[in-house]
């Protein structure tokens, strides 16, 4: 299948981000731990020039723990401050405060030398749709935080959440639309549901995902459905349809239903914790 996607609202979202970026010191970039590179938008490097940066591997509960560690090492080796988190349960969130201090050490030192004290670091959360930005802001800011409201000299309508006296968060996350030039990245984004499902053929998506899991996690698929690998992924999808009773009128297999069920099993972690992007592959590519 040809994975292409050009959402029309991309330019507007980018303009909004450019406006907001002027107001902040720190970018907190959320990526999906199952595809830590494919879920980054390359524009972020340009947008974030001159800003302190943190990468959070979110949905780490859905990714393989040993690959989470390897991806942490990968980002650290590039000098990027990184943590693995689960925004849904709050796991790893507490450690972010220390990471913010590390990432912003230079800025804090500059402020100190200029005699500026008690000026909080201002941060914005960015990431592609569905990566967990809103869930993260809720978990990080929590109920205890108060919105600081509009400030003089700051673009009207911007809401800041004061986490403590050292850190403020812009409460609207920056949405970066996925931008990809290669088909593989598009395919990975479609697997996790970050590309509109309406533009993909679900049966083909399921077959591509099966092909990918055949090498990465063969036992997870066999174990989940109690079946063994067939020669082709199309036959495998038929097998899943049979064992899950996806049958239409006239005893015909309902492959669309089987594809939806299988894709959903993967996305929600019912096939186990699976990382689709591997560090070595990325270094080679
Ligand atoms: P966005 O603002 O970046 O678009 O993402 P949002 O927070 O709306 O999260 C998208 C989906 O990802 C939500 O699921 C959310 O619960 C889930 N999610 C966010 N962080 C994590 C995480 O660390 N682990 C897991 N497993 N899921 C996470 P949903 O199905 O759309 O909503 P809901 O049924 O969970 O409420």
Tab-separated table of N, CA, C and O and ligand atoms in Angstrom, residues 30 32 34 57-62 85-91 125-138 173-175 267-269, ligand 1:
chain	number	residue	atom	x	y	z
A	30	UNK	N	7.147	14.938	23.000
A	30	UNK	CA	6.683	13.577	23.245
A	30	UNK	C	6.836	12.747	21.979
A	30	UNK	O	6.449	13.198	20.885
A	32	UNK	N	6.432	8.472	20.525
A	32	UNK	CA	5.855	7.176	20.856
A	32	UNK	C	6.987	6.169	21.006
A	32	UNK	O	7.756	5.970	20.056
A	34	UNK	N	7.166	3.153	20.815
A	34	UNK	CA	7.188	2.025	19.866
A	34	UNK	C	7.862	2.406	18.561
A	34	UNK	O	8.379	1.569	17.848
A	57	UNK	N	9.857	9.497	26.011
A	57	UNK	CA	9.379	8.292	25.323
A	57	UNK	C	8.061	7.909	25.979
A	57	UNK	O	8.045	7.237	27.010
A	58	UNK	N	6.953	8.369	25.404
A	58	UNK	CA	5.656	8.092	26.021
A	58	UNK	C	5.114	6.737	25.531
A	58	UNK	O	5.642	6.161	24.589
A	59	UNK	N	4.077	6.269	26.202
A	59	UNK	CA	3.484	4.954	25.928
A	59	UNK	C	4.547	3.871	26.077
A	59	UNK	O	4.549	2.882	25.330
A	60	UNK	N	5.470	4.088	27.002
A	60	UNK	CA	6.543	3.113	27.199
A	60	UNK	C	5.973	1.781	27.703
A	60	UNK	O	6.617	0.750	27.576
A	61	UNK	N	4.744	1.822	28.240
A	61	UNK	CA	4.092	0.578	28.685
A	61	UNK	C	3.726	-0.318	27.506
A	61	UNK	O	3.489	-1.504	27.674
A	62	UNK	N	3.663	0.264	26.295
A	62	UNK	CA	3.296	-0.532	25.116
A	62	UNK	C	4.537	-1.015	24.354
A	62	UNK	O	4.437	-1.805	23.425
A	85	UNK	N	8.292	7.421	29.902
A	85	UNK	CA	7.141	7.685	30.776
A	85	UNK	C	5.892	6.940	30.304
A	85	UNK	O	5.847	6.414	29.184
A	86	UNK	N	4.905	6.914	31.195
A	86	UNK	CA	3.571	6.446	30.835
A	86	UNK	C	2.614	7.543	31.299
A	86	UNK	O	2.327	7.662	32.494
A	87	UNK	N	2.181	8.368	30.365
A	87	UNK	CA	1.355	9.521	30.736
A	87	UNK	C	0.025	9.086	31.333
A	87	UNK	O	-0.583	9.801	32.124
A	88	UNK	N	-0.414	7.882	30.967
A	88	UNK	CA	-1.716	7.412	31.422
A	88	UNK	C	-1.699	7.082	32.914
A	88	UNK	O	-2.643	7.383	33.630
A	89	UNK	N	-0.602	6.451	33.378
A	89	UNK	CA	-0.528	6.097	34.797
A	89	UNK	C	0.324	7.088	35.589
A	89	UNK	O	0.343	7.062	36.811
A	90	UNK	N	1.070	7.921	34.887
A	90	UNK	CA	1.924	8.895	35.575
A	90	UNK	C	3.329	8.368	35.858
A	90	UNK	O	4.159	9.073	36.434
A	91	UNK	N	3.600	7.145	35.434
A	91	UNK	CA	4.927	6.559	35.689
A	91	UNK	C	6.038	7.368	35.017
A	91	UNK	O	5.945	7.682	33.834
A	125	UNK	N	4.669	21.657	25.493
A	125	UNK	CA	4.664	20.247	25.121
A	125	UNK	C	4.347	20.142	23.641
A	125	UNK	O	3.378	20.748	23.173
A	126	UNK	N	5.161	19.406	22.898
A	126	UNK	CA	4.905	19.261	21.462
A	126	UNK	C	4.927	17.788	21.057
A	126	UNK	O	5.537	16.958	21.725
A	127	UNK	N	4.261	17.513	19.963
A	127	UNK	CA	4.267	16.144	19.450
A	127	UNK	C	3.202	15.959	18.392
A	127	UNK	O	2.330	16.807	18.212
A	128	UNK	N	3.277	14.834	17.699
A	128	UNK	CA	2.300	14.559	16.635
A	128	UNK	C	0.965	14.137	17.278
A	128	UNK	O	0.945	13.758	18.465
A	129	UNK	N	-0.132	14.209	16.535
A	129	UNK	CA	-1.433	13.858	17.114
A	129	UNK	C	-1.423	12.447	17.713
A	129	UNK	O	-0.753	11.555	17.184
A	130	UNK	N	-2.110	12.304	18.822
A	130	UNK	CA	-2.337	10.998	19.439
A	130	UNK	C	-1.135	10.440	20.216
A	130	UNK	O	-1.177	9.319	20.701
A	131	UNK	N	-0.086	11.232	20.305
A	131	UNK	CA	1.108	10.726	20.996
A	131	UNK	C	0.930	10.795	22.524
A	131	UNK	O	1.682	10.176	23.275
A	132	UNK	N	-0.092	11.543	22.957
A	132	UNK	CA	-0.404	11.589	24.394
A	132	UNK	C	-0.145	12.930	25.052
A	132	UNK	O	0.008	13.008	26.271
A	133	UNK	N	-0.135	14.018	24.264
A	133	UNK	CA	0.195	15.343	24.800
A	133	UNK	C	-0.793	15.795	25.884
A	133	UNK	O	-0.375	16.242	26.952
A	134	UNK	N	-2.096	15.677	25.598
A	134	UNK	CA	-3.091	16.166	26.564
A	134	UNK	C	-3.061	15.320	27.826
A	134	UNK	O	-3.123	15.856	28.946
A	135	UNK	N	-2.947	14.019	27.655
A	135	UNK	CA	-2.867	13.118	28.809
A	135	UNK	C	-1.657	13.493	29.652
A	135	UNK	O	-1.712	13.534	30.879
A	136	UNK	N	-0.548	13.789	28.967
A	136	UNK	CA	0.680	14.141	29.686
A	136	UNK	C	0.515	15.454	30.461
A	136	UNK	O	0.887	15.540	31.627
A	137	UNK	N	-0.042	16.464	29.803
A	137	UNK	CA	-0.199	17.766	30.479
A	137	UNK	C	-1.051	17.583	31.742
A	137	UNK	O	-0.721	18.094	32.806
A	138	UNK	N	-2.121	16.793	31.634
A	138	UNK	CA	-2.965	16.541	32.811
A	138	UNK	C	-2.191	15.843	33.917
A	138	UNK	O	-2.278	16.218	35.080
A	173	UNK	N	-0.968	22.212	23.885
A	173	UNK	CA	0.202	21.564	23.295
A	173	UNK	C	0.410	21.968	21.840
A	173	UNK	O	-0.537	22.355	21.158
A	174	UNK	N	1.645	21.914	21.389
A	174	UNK	CA	1.949	22.201	19.987
A	174	UNK	C	1.754	20.945	19.148
A	174	UNK	O	2.363	19.916	19.428
A	175	UNK	N	0.864	21.064	18.182
A	175	UNK	CA	0.592	19.874	17.359
A	175	UNK	C	1.468	19.905	16.112
A	175	UNK	O	1.417	20.846	15.334
A	267	UNK	N	-2.448	-2.104	18.734
A	267	UNK	CA	-2.379	-0.723	19.247
A	267	UNK	C	-2.603	-0.650	20.742
A	267	UNK	O	-2.050	0.196	21.424
A	268	UNK	N	-3.440	-1.529	21.274
A	268	UNK	CA	-3.746	-1.425	22.699
A	268	UNK	C	-2.853	-2.319	23.548
A	268	UNK	O	-3.065	-2.433	24.754
A	269	UNK	N	-1.882	-2.967	22.932
A	269	UNK	CA	-0.895	-3.738	23.698
A	269	UNK	C	-1.317	-5.170	23.996
A	269	UNK	O	-0.643	-5.873	24.746
B	1	LIG	P1	-2.760	13.961	21.970
B	1	LIG	O1	-3.190	15.041	22.935
B	1	LIG	O2	-1.288	13.964	21.728
B	1	LIG	O3	-3.527	13.928	20.678
B	1	LIG	O4	-3.041	12.544	22.686
B	1	LIG	P2	-4.017	12.187	23.904
B	1	LIG	O5	-3.481	12.727	25.183
B	1	LIG	O6	-5.424	12.524	23.537
B	1	LIG	O7	-3.829	10.587	23.956
B	1	LIG	C1	-4.155	9.752	22.858
B	1	LIG	C2	-4.463	8.352	23.373
B	1	LIG	O8	-3.269	7.778	23.918
B	1	LIG	C3	-5.496	8.304	24.494
B	1	LIG	O9	-6.199	7.069	24.332
B	1	LIG	C4	-4.659	8.203	25.748
B	1	LIG	O10	-5.324	7.612	26.831
B	1	LIG	C5	-3.537	7.313	25.253
B	1	LIG	N1	-2.290	7.451	26.016
B	1	LIG	C6	-1.615	8.593	26.306
B	1	LIG	N2	-0.481	8.324	26.968
B	1	LIG	C7	-0.420	6.967	27.103
B	1	LIG	C8	0.549	6.071	27.685
B	1	LIG	O11	1.610	6.442	28.206
B	1	LIG	N3	0.240	4.742	27.584
B	1	LIG	C9	-0.888	4.263	26.997
B	1	LIG	N4	-1.088	2.952	26.966
B	1	LIG	N5	-1.800	5.089	26.432
B	1	LIG	C10	-1.566	6.410	26.484
B	1	LIG	P3	-7.685	7.011	23.809
B	1	LIG	O12	-7.973	5.591	23.562
B	1	LIG	O13	-7.846	7.962	22.672
B	1	LIG	O14	-8.486	7.558	25.008
B	1	LIG	P4	-8.824	6.806	26.398
B	1	LIG	O15	-9.826	5.765	26.039
B	1	LIG	O16	-7.558	6.213	26.947
B	1	LIG	O17	-9.360	7.910	27.246
